[in-house]
Each structure stands twice: as structure tokens, then as C-alpha cells.
Coordinates of C-alpha atoms and ligand atoms in Angstrom, one line a residue:
X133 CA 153.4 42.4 67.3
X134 CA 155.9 39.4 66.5
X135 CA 157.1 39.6 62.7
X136 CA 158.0 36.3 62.1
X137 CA 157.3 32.2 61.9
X138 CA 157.7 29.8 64.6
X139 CA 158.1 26.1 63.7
X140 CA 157.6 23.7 66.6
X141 CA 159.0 20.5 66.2
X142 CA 160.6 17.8 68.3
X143 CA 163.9 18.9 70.9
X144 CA 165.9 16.8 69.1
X145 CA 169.7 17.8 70.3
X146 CA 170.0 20.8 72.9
X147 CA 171.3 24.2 72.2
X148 CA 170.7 27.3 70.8
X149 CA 171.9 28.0 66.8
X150 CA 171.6 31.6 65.3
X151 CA 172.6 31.9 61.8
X152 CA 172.3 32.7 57.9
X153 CA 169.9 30.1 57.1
X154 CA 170.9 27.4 54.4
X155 CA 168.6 25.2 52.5
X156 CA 169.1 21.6 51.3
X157 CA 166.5 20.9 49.0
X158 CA 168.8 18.5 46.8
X159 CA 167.0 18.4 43.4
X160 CA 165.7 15.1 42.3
X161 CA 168.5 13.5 40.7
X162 CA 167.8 13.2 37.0
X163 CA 169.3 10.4 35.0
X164 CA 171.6 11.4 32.0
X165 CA 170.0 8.9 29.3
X166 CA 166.8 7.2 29.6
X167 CA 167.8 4.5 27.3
X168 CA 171.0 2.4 25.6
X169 CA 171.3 0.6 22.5
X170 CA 171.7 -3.3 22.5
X171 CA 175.3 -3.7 21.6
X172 CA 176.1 -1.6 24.8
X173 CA 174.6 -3.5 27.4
X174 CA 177.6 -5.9 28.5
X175 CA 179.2 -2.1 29.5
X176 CA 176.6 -0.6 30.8
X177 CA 176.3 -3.4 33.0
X178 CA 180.0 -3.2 34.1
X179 CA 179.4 0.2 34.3
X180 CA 176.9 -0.5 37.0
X181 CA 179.0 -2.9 39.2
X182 CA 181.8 -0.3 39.1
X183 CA 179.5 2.3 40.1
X184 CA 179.1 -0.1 42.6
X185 CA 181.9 -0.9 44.2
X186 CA 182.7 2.4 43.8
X187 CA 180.1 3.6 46.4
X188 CA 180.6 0.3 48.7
X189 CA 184.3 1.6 49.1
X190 CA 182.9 5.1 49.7
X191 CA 180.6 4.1 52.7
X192 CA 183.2 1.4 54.1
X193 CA 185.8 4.2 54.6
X194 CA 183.5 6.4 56.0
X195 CA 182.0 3.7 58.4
X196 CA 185.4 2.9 59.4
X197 CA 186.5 6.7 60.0
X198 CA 183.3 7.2 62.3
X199 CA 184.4 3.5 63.9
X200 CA 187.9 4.9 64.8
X201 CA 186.6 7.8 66.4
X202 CA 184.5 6.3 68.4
X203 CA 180.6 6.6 66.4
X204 CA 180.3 2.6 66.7
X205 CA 176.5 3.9 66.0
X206 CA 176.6 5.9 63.5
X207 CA 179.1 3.4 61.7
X208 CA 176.9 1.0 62.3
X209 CA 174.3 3.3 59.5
X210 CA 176.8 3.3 57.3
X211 CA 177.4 -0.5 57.8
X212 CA 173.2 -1.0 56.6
X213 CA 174.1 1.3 53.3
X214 CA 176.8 -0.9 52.3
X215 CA 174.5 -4.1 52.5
X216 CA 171.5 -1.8 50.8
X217 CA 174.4 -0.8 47.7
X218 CA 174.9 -4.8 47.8
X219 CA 171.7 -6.2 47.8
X220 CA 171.0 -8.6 45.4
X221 CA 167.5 -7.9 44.9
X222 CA 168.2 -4.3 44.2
X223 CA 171.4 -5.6 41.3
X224 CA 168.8 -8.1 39.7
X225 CA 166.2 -5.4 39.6
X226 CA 168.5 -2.9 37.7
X227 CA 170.5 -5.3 35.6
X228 CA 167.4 -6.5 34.3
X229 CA 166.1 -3.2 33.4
X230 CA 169.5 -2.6 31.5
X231 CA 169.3 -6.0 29.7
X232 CA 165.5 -4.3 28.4
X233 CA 167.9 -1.1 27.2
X234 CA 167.3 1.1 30.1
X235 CA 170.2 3.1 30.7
X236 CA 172.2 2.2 34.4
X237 CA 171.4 5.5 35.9
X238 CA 167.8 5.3 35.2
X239 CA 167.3 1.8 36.2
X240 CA 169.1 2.1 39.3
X241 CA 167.0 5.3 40.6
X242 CA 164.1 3.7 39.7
X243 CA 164.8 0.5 41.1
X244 CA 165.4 2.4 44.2
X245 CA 162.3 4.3 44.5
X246 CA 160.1 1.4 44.4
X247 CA 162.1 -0.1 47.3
X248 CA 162.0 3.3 49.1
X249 CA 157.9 3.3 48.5
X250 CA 157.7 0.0 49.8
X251 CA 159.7 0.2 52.7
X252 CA 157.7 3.7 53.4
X253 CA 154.5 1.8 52.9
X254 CA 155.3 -0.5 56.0
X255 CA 153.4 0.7 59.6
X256 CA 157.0 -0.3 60.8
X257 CA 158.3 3.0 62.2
X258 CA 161.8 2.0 61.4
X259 CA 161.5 0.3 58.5
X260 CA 159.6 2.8 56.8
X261 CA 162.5 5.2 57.9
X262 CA 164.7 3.4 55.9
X263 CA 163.1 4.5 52.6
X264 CA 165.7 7.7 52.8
X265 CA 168.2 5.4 53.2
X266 CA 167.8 3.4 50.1
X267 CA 166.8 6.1 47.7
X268 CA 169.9 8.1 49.2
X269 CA 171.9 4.6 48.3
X270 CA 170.8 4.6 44.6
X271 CA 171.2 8.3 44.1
X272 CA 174.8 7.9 45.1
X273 CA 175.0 4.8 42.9
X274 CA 172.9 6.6 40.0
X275 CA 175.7 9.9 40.8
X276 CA 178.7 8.0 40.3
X277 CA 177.8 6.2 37.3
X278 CA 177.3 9.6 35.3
X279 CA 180.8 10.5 36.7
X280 CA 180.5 12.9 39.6
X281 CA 178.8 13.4 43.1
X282 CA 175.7 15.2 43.7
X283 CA 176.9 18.6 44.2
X284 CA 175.3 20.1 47.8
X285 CA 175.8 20.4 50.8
X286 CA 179.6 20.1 50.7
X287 CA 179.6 22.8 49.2
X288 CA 178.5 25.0 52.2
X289 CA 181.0 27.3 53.3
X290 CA 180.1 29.6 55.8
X291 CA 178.5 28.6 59.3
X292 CA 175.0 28.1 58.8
X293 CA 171.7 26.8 60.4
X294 CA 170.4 23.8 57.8
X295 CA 167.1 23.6 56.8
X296 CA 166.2 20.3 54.8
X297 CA 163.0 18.0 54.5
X298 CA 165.6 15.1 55.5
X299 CA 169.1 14.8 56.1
X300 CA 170.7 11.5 55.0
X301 CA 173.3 10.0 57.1
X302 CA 176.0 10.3 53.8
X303 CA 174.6 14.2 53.6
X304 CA 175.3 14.5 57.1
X305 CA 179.0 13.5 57.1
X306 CA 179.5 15.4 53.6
X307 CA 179.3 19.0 55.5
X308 CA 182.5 20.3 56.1
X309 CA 183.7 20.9 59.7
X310 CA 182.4 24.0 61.5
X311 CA 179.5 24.6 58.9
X312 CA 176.7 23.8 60.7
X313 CA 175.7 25.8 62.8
X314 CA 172.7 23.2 64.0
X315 CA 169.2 21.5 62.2
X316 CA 165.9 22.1 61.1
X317 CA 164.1 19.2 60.4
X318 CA 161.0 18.8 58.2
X319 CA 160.8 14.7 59.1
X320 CA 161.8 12.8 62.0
X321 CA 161.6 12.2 65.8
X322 CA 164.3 11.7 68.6
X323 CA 165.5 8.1 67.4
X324 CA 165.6 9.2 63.8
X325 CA 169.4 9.1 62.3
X326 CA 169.6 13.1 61.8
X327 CA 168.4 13.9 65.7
X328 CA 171.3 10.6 66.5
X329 CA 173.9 12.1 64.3
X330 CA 173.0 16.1 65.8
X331 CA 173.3 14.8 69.4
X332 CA 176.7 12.9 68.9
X333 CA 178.5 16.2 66.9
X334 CA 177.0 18.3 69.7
X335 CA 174.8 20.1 67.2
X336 CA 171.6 21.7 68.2
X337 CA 168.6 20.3 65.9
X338 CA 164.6 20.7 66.0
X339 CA 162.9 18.0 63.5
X340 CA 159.8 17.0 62.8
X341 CA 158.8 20.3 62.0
X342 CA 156.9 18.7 59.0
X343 CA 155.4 21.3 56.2
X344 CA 156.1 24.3 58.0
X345 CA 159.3 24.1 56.9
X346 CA 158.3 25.1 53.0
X347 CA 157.5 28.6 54.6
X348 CA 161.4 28.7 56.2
X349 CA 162.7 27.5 53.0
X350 CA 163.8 31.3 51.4
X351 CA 164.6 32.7 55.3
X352 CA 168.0 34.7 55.6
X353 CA 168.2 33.8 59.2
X354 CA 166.8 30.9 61.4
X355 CA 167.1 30.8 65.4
X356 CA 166.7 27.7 67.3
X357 CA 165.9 26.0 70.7
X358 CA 167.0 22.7 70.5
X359 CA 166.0 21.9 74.4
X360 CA 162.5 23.4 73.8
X361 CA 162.3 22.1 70.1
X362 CA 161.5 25.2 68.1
X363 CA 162.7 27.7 65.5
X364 CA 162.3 31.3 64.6
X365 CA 162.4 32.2 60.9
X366 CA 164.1 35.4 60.3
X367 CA 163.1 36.8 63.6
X368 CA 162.5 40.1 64.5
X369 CA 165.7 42.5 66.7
X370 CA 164.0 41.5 70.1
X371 CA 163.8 37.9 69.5
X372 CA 167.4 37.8 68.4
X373 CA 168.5 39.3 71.7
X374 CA 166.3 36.9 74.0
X375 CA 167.9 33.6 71.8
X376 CA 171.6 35.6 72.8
X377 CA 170.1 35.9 75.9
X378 CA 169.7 32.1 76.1
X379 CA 172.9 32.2 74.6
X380 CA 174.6 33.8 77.5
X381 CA 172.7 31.9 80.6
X382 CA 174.1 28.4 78.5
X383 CA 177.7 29.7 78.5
X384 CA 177.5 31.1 81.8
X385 CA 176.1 27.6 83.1
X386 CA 179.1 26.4 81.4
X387 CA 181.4 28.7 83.4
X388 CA 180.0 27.1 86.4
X389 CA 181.2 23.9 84.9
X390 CA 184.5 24.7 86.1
X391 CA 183.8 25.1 89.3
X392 CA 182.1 21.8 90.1
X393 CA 183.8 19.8 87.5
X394 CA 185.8 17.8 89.5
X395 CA 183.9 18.3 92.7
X396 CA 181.9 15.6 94.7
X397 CA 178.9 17.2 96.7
X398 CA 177.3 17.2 100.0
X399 CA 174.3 19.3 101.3
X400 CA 175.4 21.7 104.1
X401 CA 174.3 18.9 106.4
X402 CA 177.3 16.9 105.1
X403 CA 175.2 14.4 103.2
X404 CA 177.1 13.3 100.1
X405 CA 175.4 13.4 96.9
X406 CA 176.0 11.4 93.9
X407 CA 175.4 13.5 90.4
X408 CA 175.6 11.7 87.5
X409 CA 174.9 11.2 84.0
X410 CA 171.8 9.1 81.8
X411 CA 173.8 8.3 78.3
X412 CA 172.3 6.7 75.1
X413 CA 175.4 6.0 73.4
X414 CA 179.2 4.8 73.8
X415 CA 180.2 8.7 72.1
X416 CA 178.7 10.8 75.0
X417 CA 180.8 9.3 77.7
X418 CA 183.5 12.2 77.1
X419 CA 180.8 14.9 77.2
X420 CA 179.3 13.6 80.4
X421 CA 182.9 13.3 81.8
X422 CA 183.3 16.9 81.2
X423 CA 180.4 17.9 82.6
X424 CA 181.1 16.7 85.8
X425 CA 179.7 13.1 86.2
X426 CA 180.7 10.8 88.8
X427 CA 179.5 8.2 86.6
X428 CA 176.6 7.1 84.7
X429 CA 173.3 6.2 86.5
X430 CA 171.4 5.1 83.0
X431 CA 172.8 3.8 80.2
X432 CA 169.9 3.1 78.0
X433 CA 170.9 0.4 75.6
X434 CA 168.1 0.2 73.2
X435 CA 169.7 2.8 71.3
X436 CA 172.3 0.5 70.1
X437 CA 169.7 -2.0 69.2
X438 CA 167.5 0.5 67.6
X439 CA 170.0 2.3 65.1
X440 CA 170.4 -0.7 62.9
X441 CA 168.5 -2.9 60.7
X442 CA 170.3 -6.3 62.6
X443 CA 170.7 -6.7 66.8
X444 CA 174.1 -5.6 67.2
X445 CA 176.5 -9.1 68.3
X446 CA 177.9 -10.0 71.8
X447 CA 180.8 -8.4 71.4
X448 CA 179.7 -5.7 69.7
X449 CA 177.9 -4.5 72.7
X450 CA 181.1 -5.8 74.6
X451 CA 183.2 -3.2 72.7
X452 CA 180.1 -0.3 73.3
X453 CA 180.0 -1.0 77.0
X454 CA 184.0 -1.5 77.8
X455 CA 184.4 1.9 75.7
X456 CA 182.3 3.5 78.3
X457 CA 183.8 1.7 81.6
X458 CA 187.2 2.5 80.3
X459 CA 186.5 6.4 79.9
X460 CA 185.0 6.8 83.7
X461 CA 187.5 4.6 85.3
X462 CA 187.1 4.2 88.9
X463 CA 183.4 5.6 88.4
X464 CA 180.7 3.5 88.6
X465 CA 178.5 2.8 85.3
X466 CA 175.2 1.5 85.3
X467 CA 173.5 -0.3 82.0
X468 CA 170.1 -1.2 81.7
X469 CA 169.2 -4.1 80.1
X470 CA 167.1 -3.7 76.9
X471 CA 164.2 -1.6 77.2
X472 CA 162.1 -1.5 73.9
X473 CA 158.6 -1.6 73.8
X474 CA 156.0 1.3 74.8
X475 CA 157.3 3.8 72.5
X476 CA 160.3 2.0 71.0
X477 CA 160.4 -0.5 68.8
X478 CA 162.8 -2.7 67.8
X479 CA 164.4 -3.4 64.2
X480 CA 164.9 -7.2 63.8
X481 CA 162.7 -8.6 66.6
X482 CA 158.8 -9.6 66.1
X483 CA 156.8 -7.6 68.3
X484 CA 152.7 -8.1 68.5
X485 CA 150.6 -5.2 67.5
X486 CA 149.5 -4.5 70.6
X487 CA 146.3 -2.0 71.8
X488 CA 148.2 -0.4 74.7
X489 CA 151.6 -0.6 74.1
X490 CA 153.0 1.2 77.3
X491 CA 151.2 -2.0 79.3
X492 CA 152.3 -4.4 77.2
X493 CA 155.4 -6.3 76.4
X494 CA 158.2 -4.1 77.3
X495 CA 161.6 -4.1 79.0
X496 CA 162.0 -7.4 81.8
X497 CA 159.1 -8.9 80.2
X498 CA 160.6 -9.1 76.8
X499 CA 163.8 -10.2 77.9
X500 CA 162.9 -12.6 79.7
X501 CA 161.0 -14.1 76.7
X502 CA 163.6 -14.0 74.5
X503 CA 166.9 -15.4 76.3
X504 CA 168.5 -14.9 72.6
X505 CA 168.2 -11.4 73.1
X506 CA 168.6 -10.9 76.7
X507 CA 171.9 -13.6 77.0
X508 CA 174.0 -12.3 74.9
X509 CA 173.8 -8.8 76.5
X510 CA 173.7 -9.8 80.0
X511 CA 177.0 -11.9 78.6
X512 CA 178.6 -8.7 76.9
X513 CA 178.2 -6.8 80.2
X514 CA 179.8 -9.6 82.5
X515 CA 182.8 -9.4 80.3
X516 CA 183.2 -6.0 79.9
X517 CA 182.8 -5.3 83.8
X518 CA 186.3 -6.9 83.9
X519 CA 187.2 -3.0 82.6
X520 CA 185.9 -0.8 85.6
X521 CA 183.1 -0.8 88.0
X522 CA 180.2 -1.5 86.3
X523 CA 177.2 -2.6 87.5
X524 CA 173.4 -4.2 86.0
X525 CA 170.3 -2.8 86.3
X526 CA 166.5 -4.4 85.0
X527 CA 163.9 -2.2 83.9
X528 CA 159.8 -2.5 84.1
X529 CA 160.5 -5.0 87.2
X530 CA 157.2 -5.5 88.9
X531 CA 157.8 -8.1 91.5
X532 CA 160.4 -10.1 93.4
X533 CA 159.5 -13.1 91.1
X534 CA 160.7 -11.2 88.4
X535 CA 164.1 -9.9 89.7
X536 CA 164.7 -13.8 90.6
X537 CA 164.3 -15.0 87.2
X538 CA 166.3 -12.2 85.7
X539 CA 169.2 -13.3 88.2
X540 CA 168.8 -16.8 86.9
X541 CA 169.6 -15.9 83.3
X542 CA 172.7 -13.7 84.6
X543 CA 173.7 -17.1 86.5
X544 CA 173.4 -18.9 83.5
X545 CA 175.8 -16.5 81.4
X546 CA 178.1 -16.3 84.3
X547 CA 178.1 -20.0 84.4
X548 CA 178.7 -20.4 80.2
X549 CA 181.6 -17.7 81.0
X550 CA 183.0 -19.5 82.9
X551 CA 182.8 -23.0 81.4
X552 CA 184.5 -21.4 78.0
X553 CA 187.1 -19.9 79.7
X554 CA 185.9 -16.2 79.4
X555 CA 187.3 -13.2 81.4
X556 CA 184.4 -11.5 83.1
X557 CA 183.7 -9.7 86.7
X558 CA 180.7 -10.3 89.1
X559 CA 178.6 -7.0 88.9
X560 CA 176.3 -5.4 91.5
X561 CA 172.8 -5.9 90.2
X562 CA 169.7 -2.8 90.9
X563 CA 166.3 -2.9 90.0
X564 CA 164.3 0.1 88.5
X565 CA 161.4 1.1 90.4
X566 CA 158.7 2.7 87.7
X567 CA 155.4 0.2 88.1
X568 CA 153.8 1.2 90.9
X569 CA 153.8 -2.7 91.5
X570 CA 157.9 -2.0 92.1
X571 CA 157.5 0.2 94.8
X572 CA 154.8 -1.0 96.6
X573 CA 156.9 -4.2 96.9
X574 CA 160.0 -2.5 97.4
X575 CA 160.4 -4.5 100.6
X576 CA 160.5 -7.8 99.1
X577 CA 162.9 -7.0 96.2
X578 CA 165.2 -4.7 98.6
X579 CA 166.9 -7.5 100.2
X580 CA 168.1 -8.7 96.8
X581 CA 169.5 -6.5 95.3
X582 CA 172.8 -4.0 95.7
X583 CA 170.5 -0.4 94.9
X584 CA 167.0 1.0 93.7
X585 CA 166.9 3.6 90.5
X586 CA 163.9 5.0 90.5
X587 CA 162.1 5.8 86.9
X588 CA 160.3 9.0 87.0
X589 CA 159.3 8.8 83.9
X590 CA 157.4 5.4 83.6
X591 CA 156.4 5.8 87.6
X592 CA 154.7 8.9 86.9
X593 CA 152.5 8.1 84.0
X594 CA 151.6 4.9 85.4
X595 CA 151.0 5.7 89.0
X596 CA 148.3 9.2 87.5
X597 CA 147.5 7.1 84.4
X598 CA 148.7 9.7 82.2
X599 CA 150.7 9.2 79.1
X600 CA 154.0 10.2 79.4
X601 CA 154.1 11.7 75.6
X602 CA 150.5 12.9 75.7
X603 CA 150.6 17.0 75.4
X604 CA 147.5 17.5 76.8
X605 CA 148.1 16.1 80.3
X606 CA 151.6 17.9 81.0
X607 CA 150.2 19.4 84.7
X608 CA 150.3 15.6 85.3
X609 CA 153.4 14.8 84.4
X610 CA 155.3 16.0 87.4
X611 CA 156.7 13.7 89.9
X612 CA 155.7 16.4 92.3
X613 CA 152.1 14.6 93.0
X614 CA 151.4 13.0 96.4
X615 CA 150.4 9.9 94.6
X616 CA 154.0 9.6 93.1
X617 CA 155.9 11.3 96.1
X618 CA 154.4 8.9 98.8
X619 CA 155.7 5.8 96.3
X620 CA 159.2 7.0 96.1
X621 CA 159.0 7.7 99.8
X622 CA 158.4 3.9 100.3
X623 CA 160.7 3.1 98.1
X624 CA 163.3 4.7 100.1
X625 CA 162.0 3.2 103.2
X626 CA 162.5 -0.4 102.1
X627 CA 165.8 0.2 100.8
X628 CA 166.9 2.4 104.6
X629 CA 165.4 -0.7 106.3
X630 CA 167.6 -3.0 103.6
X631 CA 170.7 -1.2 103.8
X632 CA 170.8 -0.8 100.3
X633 CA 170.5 3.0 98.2
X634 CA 168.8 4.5 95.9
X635 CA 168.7 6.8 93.4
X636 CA 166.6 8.4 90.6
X637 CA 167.0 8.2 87.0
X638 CA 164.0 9.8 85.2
X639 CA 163.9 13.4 84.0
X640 CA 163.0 14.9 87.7
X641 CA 166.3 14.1 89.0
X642 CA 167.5 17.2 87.0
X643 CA 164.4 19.0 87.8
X644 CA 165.8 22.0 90.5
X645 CA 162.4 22.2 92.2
X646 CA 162.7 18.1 92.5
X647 CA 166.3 18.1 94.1
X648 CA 165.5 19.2 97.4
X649 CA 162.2 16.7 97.6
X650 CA 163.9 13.6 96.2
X651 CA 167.0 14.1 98.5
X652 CA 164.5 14.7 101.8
X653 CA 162.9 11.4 101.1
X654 CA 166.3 9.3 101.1
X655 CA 167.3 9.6 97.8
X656 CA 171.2 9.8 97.7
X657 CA 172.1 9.8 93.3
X658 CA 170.5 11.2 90.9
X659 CA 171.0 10.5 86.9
X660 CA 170.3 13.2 84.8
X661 CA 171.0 14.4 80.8
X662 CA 174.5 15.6 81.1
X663 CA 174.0 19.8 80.7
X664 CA 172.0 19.5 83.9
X665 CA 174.4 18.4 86.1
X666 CA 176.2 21.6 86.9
X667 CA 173.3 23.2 87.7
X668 CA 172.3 20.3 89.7
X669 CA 175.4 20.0 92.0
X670 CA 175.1 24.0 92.4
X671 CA 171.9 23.4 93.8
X672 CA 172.6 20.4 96.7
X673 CA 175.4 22.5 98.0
X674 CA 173.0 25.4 98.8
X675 CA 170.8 22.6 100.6
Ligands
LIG881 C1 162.0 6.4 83.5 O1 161.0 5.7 83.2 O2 162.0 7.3 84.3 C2 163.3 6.1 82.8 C3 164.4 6.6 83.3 O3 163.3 5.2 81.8 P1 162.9 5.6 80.3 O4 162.7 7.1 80.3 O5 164.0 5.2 79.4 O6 161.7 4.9 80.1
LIG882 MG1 161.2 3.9 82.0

């Protein structure tokens, strides 16, 4: 009889985290004086601006710390708090309240509260995830104007496993090194800041646990599965030892690390295998590096879009994408234009409600309507190809016709490049195959381009009609259907009869029972989440 309680949330960062359990439940912050007298207002509203500039400087210095070591996202968080401290909507609202002889601190959490409620009110997924954001903004204004931080979670000192409803970005960077132990989440999803932030320090984190987490709040210890996105709350001798257990088999997987780190593979036949790594952000590069990548077969660019209120610059993403090149060298990197719609939206960008997302105006197709999105990345990657061997790769492609026009608009920024003056480097360009439609006409589109990568993901749900993120229909979400197997199979065919390669990029490339399948049918790279890839090159050696 199990003694204890589960939380199931969403794997938001792998690994597994045993430890004394510490809650954040930071009190609402109360304000010292509820009202001033009239002949106090000029100060109290110099007071304010102090307070201020005070926190502007705060968040600049930590933005630039995280910039310098290489968190370009996570700077880029800190970047939105600075304009939310600056806003001049937010200093009318609380400069007025003061002129009507409420105190500073009052007005300014109060004034932040009803931006936080409207921004929650929003269906905007992003935008009402910013309502954190702002109230965490005023508190630290409303904190420094009484003369002292919010006392919390820098004051942990012993490794810990967190429990908190939310964990602001600024809470996040306040715990001191080494005392986390890893996350657990009331809010959230994957794309949320505290699952971003967990990823990039390497921490293990479940969130989205939601109310469940009220029960945890008193536990002494907390175990967590941050691959299989649950937690145990004070669990019982035996669970202990199987989370060890997990423990070990991580660490020993590590071990084998070593052993293929530097390797290149080849089945005993002698057929060389490419292994290598699907990245979200500039900061995993190293990790995937260590690993044992030979590259990176899927660089999914909509995270940079999608952890910021504004669409990061040209040369913003120029920076990102020649950070990566530069750390794999010789290696080949592959990014993927932008790919927001289905399940990700995009902060800054109108997109139509739409009935069935997943079918509707995602990836290619949006580009390709919006050159003043899709130019300045295709612009960003041309120049920073100059660094390494990098190469382009369009996703949701459903014809030939497509693949032209998304060459056209790469001519076009080659072509500006060049005019200007620009340094930049021709680029191999691929195509993902994940619409049926792709591989069925994987003969027309092989002759054009340099290599296939084939989505599992997308090509599953759409070839069985199952939603990829719909529990329920797990037994068919498994590229191992003769439906989906027969489609890669083609795929491979029209790229043998091309002379061109292909690989695969979705989740089943670092699925052991896939390897052997996926390699029998042609495939000869496969693009997986980093910890995978030991296993992975183990496994094609054996073949
Ligand atoms: C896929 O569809 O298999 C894929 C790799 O793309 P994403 O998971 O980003 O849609
Ligand atoms: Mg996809």
C-alpha cells in the first residue's frame, strides 16, 4: 500500500531530484502606509522614480550577467521587466494615485495588480503569462521603496527540491548556486519561463501540477521525474530506492557517455550513422556537445521568438545562430525556419483564431505570408553560415510549389546581402517531411533540395489523424504504424533515387525500438534530445 501523494504535471526539464522539500509561498507583499499627507507628495513621488531606477539598474545588470554567459533568452526576460518597471502607463497610474495621497508603495502594488488581472484576463496564452511578470515588477518596485528586498528564496541554504505556485524569473536568479536541487510547479507548461530557465541550469522541474500542490506544501521530502513529469511527496523507503534506482541507470548512462563521446558510428555492416542533437536554444549547444553530437539536426527557432514580448531583430538571431555554429565547428547545424502555430503561438504577431489550429496557419505557410518575419531570419542565417557549416531547413512543406517559393525569398535575401555589402555563405537547404502531402511527393521536392528530415511528430498525428498532445490516443502515437512506416519508406526511396539523404528529427529517432526500423528503411541521421544520444549510438553499433 503506497503512503504518499503523487502530483503529475508536465516533464518540464529532465532528471531526477530527491531532497528536503522547500516551499516558496512568498507572502503577499503588504505596503507599509496606506496613505501620505499633502505636503509630502513632491517626495513621495521622488521616492517612487528612485525606487525606480533603482530596480531598472537591478534587472539591467542581471540581464547583462545572463547576456555574458551566454542566456541571450533568458536575458531577453529580463530585458521585458525593464520596459514593464518603465512603462509609462504603469508611472502615470501610480503617480496619480500618490498625487490623491496614496502612499508609493500602495499605489504601485495596486497599480500592478490591475495590469496583472488584465493581462491574465486575455485568451492570449502568453500574454496572460505575463501577469507574474508585472506583479513580480511592482513588488520589487513596491520592496525597494520601503527600503529592503523581499526576503525568500535567497535565503535558502541547503540543497532543496522547490515547491512554489510560480517562480518568477527575478526569484529564479535570486537562489543561490547549488540550492536547488530541481522544481515543482503549481502553474505552467513547457514554454513557460520557469520550465525555460530549469532546462538551461540543467535543473530537473515538473510544473503544471496545479492545486495538488497545496497538499505538498508542508512535505519534508519531495522526489521527482522530470522526463516522466511527476513528483512523490514524502515517499515511502521503497519509492526512495526506485527514484536512486533511476538515479543510478542516469549516471551509469552517463558513464557510457565517455565511451561514445567522441565516437562516430557505423552498424556492424559498416554503414555510418549520424547522431545528433534537436536544440531549442543558443545555451544547450555545450550540453549537446558533451553528449556526444556530431551536430544539430533541429534547431527549433520559435523558442527565441516565443520567450519575449517583441520578435527578436536580425542580428539578434544572427548572434543566437553564430553562437551555436561557432561551438560545433566543423559540425554541421541545421535551423528551422520559424515554426509557430498548432500549439505555439507567437507574442507580437496577429494570428486568427482558428478551429483546428494544427491544420491551420503554421510553419512555411506563415512565413511565407509574412516576408517581414521570414526575411530577416532567412537574412540572419545567411550571414551567420559564414561561421561554420550550417545549413536551412523549411517546416510543414507540402509540395514542391512550396519549397520553390521559400527558395525565392532566400534568393531575395541573398541578393539584398549582397547588394549592401554583407558577409554571408550559400547554405545547403532540406525540407521536413511531416504532411503526408511531403512524402507522398517526395519525388518532386527530392531533386531540389541537399537532404529530407523527417518529422515524426507532425507525420504521425497527421498521417492516423490523432492529436499529437491528446492523452487518450497515445497507442497511436507511435511512428511504428504501417501507415507512417510505409511513408517514411517512400521518403527514402525518392531521396536514394535523388541522391540526396535523409534523416529524422521527431521524438522516434531516439526511440531504441525505432533505431533499427528507421535505419533499415534508408534513414542515415537521426536528431534527438541530447541525453538520448548515448544510448542511441550504443544501440547502432550493436546493429
Ligand atoms: C516533428 O514534427 O517531428 C518535429 C520534429 O517538429 P516539432 O516537434 O517541432 O513540430
Ligand atoms: Mg513538426
Amino acid at each position: 500500500m503506497k503512503d504518499y501523494v503523487r502530483l503529475t504535471g508536465v516533464a518540464a526539464s529532465e532528471g531526477i531530484a530527491i531532497g528536503p522539500a522547500f516551499a516558496y509561498v512568498p507572502g503577499d507583499l503588504k505596503p507599509e502606509r496606506e496613505n501620505i499627507s499633502e505636503d509630502v507628495v513632491g517626495e513621495e513621488l521622488e521616492s517612487f522614480r528612485n525606487a525606480v531606477k533603482a530596480v531598472v539598474r537591478k534587472l539591467s545588470e542581471t540581464a547583462d550577467g545572463l547576456r555574458e554567459s551566454g542566456g541571450e533568452g533568458e536575458a531577453g526576460i529580463f530585458d521585458a521587466h525593464v520596459e514593464m518597471a518603465e512603462d509609462p502607463e504603469l508611472h502615470s497610474g501610480v503617480e496619480e494615485r500618490v498625487r490623491d495621497l496614496q502612499s508609493p508603495e500602495a499605489a504601485v502594488i495596486s497599480v500592478g495588480e490591475e495590469f496583472a488581472e488584465m493581462f491574465a484576463a486575455t485568451e492570449d496564452e502568453y500574454l496572460s503569462a505575463r501577469a507574474e511578470d508585472v506583479r513580480d515588477v511592482a513588488y520589487q518596485i513596491a520592496a525597494e521603496i520601503m527600503g529592503g528586498e523581499d526576503a525568500g528564496i535567497e535565503m535558502l541554504d541547503k540543497p532543496s527540491v522547490v515547491l512554489a505556485r510560480n517562480l518568477a524569473p527575478s526569484d529564479t536568479v535570486n537562489i543561490p548556486k547549488g540550492m536547488a536541487l530541481g522544481f515543482v510547479i503549481a502553474e505552467g507548461s513547457r514554454t513557460s519561463h520557469v520550465s525555460i530557465m530549469a532546462r538551461s541550469m540543467g535543473l530537473p522541474a515538473v510544473v503544471g501540477v496545479g492545486r495538488a500542490l497545496e497538499e505538498a506544501l508542508a512535505a519534508e521530502v519531495v522526489a521527482l521525474d522530470g522526463a516522466e513529469g511527476y513528483a512523490v511527496v514524502d515517499p515511502d523507503p521503497a519509492t526512495i530506492s526506485s527514484f536512486e534506482e533511476k538515479q543510478k541507470n542516469i549516471a551509469a548512462e552517463a558513464a557510457l557517455l565517455k565511451e561514445y563521446k567522441h565516437g562516430q558510428v557505423r552498424t556492424r555492416e559498416g554503414r555510418r550513422i549520424e547522431v545528433v542533437a534537436n536544440i531549442g536554444s543558443a545555451q544547450e549547444a555545450e550540453g549537446a556537445l558533451e553528449r556526444g553530437a556530431e551536430g544539430v539536426g533541429l534547431f527549433r527557432t520559435e523558442f527565441l521568438f516565443m520567450e519575449r514580448p517583441e520578435l527578436p531583430t536580425e542580428e539578434e538571431q544572427y548572434e543566437a545562430y553564430r553562437k551555436v555554429v561557432k561551438s560545433f565547428g566543423e559540425k554541421p547545424v541545421i535551423i528551422r525556419t520559424l515554426d509557430v502555430g498548432g500549439d505555439k503561438d507567437l507574442p507580437g504577431v496577429d494570428q486568427p483564431e482558428e478551429e483546428n489550429p494544427f491544420l491551420g496557419w503554421r510553419g512555411i505557410r506563415m512565413s511565407l505570408d509574412t516576408p517581414e518575419l521570414f526575411k530577416p531570419q532567412l537574412r540572419a542565417i545567411l550571414r551567420a553560415a559564414t561561421h561554420g557549416n550550417l545549413k536551412i531547413m523549411f517546416p510543414m512543406v507540402v509540395d514542391a510549389d512550396e519549397l520553390r517559393a521559400a527558395k525565392k525569398v532566400l534568393e531575395e535575401c541573398r541578393r539584398e546581402l549582397e547588394n549592401e555589402g554583407s558577409r554571408f555563405n550559400e547554405v545547403e537547404i532540406g525540407v521536413m517531411v511531416e504532411t503526408p502531402a511531403a512524402a507522398i511527393c517526395a519525388a518532386d521536392i527530392a531533386p531540389e533540395v541537399s537532404f529530407f528530415s523527417i518529422g515524426t511528430n507532425d507525420l504521425i498525428q497527421y498521417t492516423l489523424a490523432a492529436d499529437r498532445g491528446n492523452e487518450r490516443l497515445r497507442r497511436l502515437q507511435s511512428a511504428d504504424h504501417p501507415a507512417v512506416l510505409s511513408l517514411i519508406g517512400r521518403t527514402c526511396e525518392a531521396a536514394r533515387e535523388a541522391g540526396i539523404w535523409v534523416g529524422v528529427c521527431g521524438e522516434a529517432a531516439g526511440e531504441p525500438a525505432m533505431v533499427p526500423k528507421l535505419i533499415e528503411l534508408g534513414v542515415t541521421e537521426l536528431s534527438m534530445s541530447a541525453p538520448a544520444i548515448p544510448r542511441v549510438k550504443k544501440i547502432i553499433s550493436g546493429l
